Phi, psi and omega in degrees: 000133182266119177233109188051251181254357183266152178230125187222151186236091183286152173293319183214133183226150168210151184230145171298140181297333176304322174267355173203072192294338184216132179293144181283153184268064184221175181298319190216152182280153171241352185272133170293133184286163178276342186212132176227140166244126164262129173249119182302145157219163184296330175279335188252354185300316181293321191284319180286333184280332187247291183286313181298312177307321190281329169285321170300337163302302187292328174295344187086023176293124190292302188239144183223135176233145179242112180249125167259102172310314184299328176257353186067043187241158169222131165247143180238144179220153175234148187262122189224107183065035174087358181241146179282134172246125191286120179253330167212165174211114183234137177218166174065232176271002182302133173294124176284000000 
């Protein structure tokens, strides 16, 4: 994805159909997704938590999910006035 000057590759991203009725026939999307999910790995955890999360907020991504396979946890966030608000913190076998 190209978000302003940043080129990022989220683990999973989604757009509402009314915002992107057809996926562009290009190498990268330029419209910020409505939802992004990042799955932590030892090599990406810090980048996902700090740099990517800040860039996603500036780009106006509405929802962010952070999955940690090591702790079997999911944190969901919603963007409010440019700041992330935690909306759920789940672990183990809790239903999403």
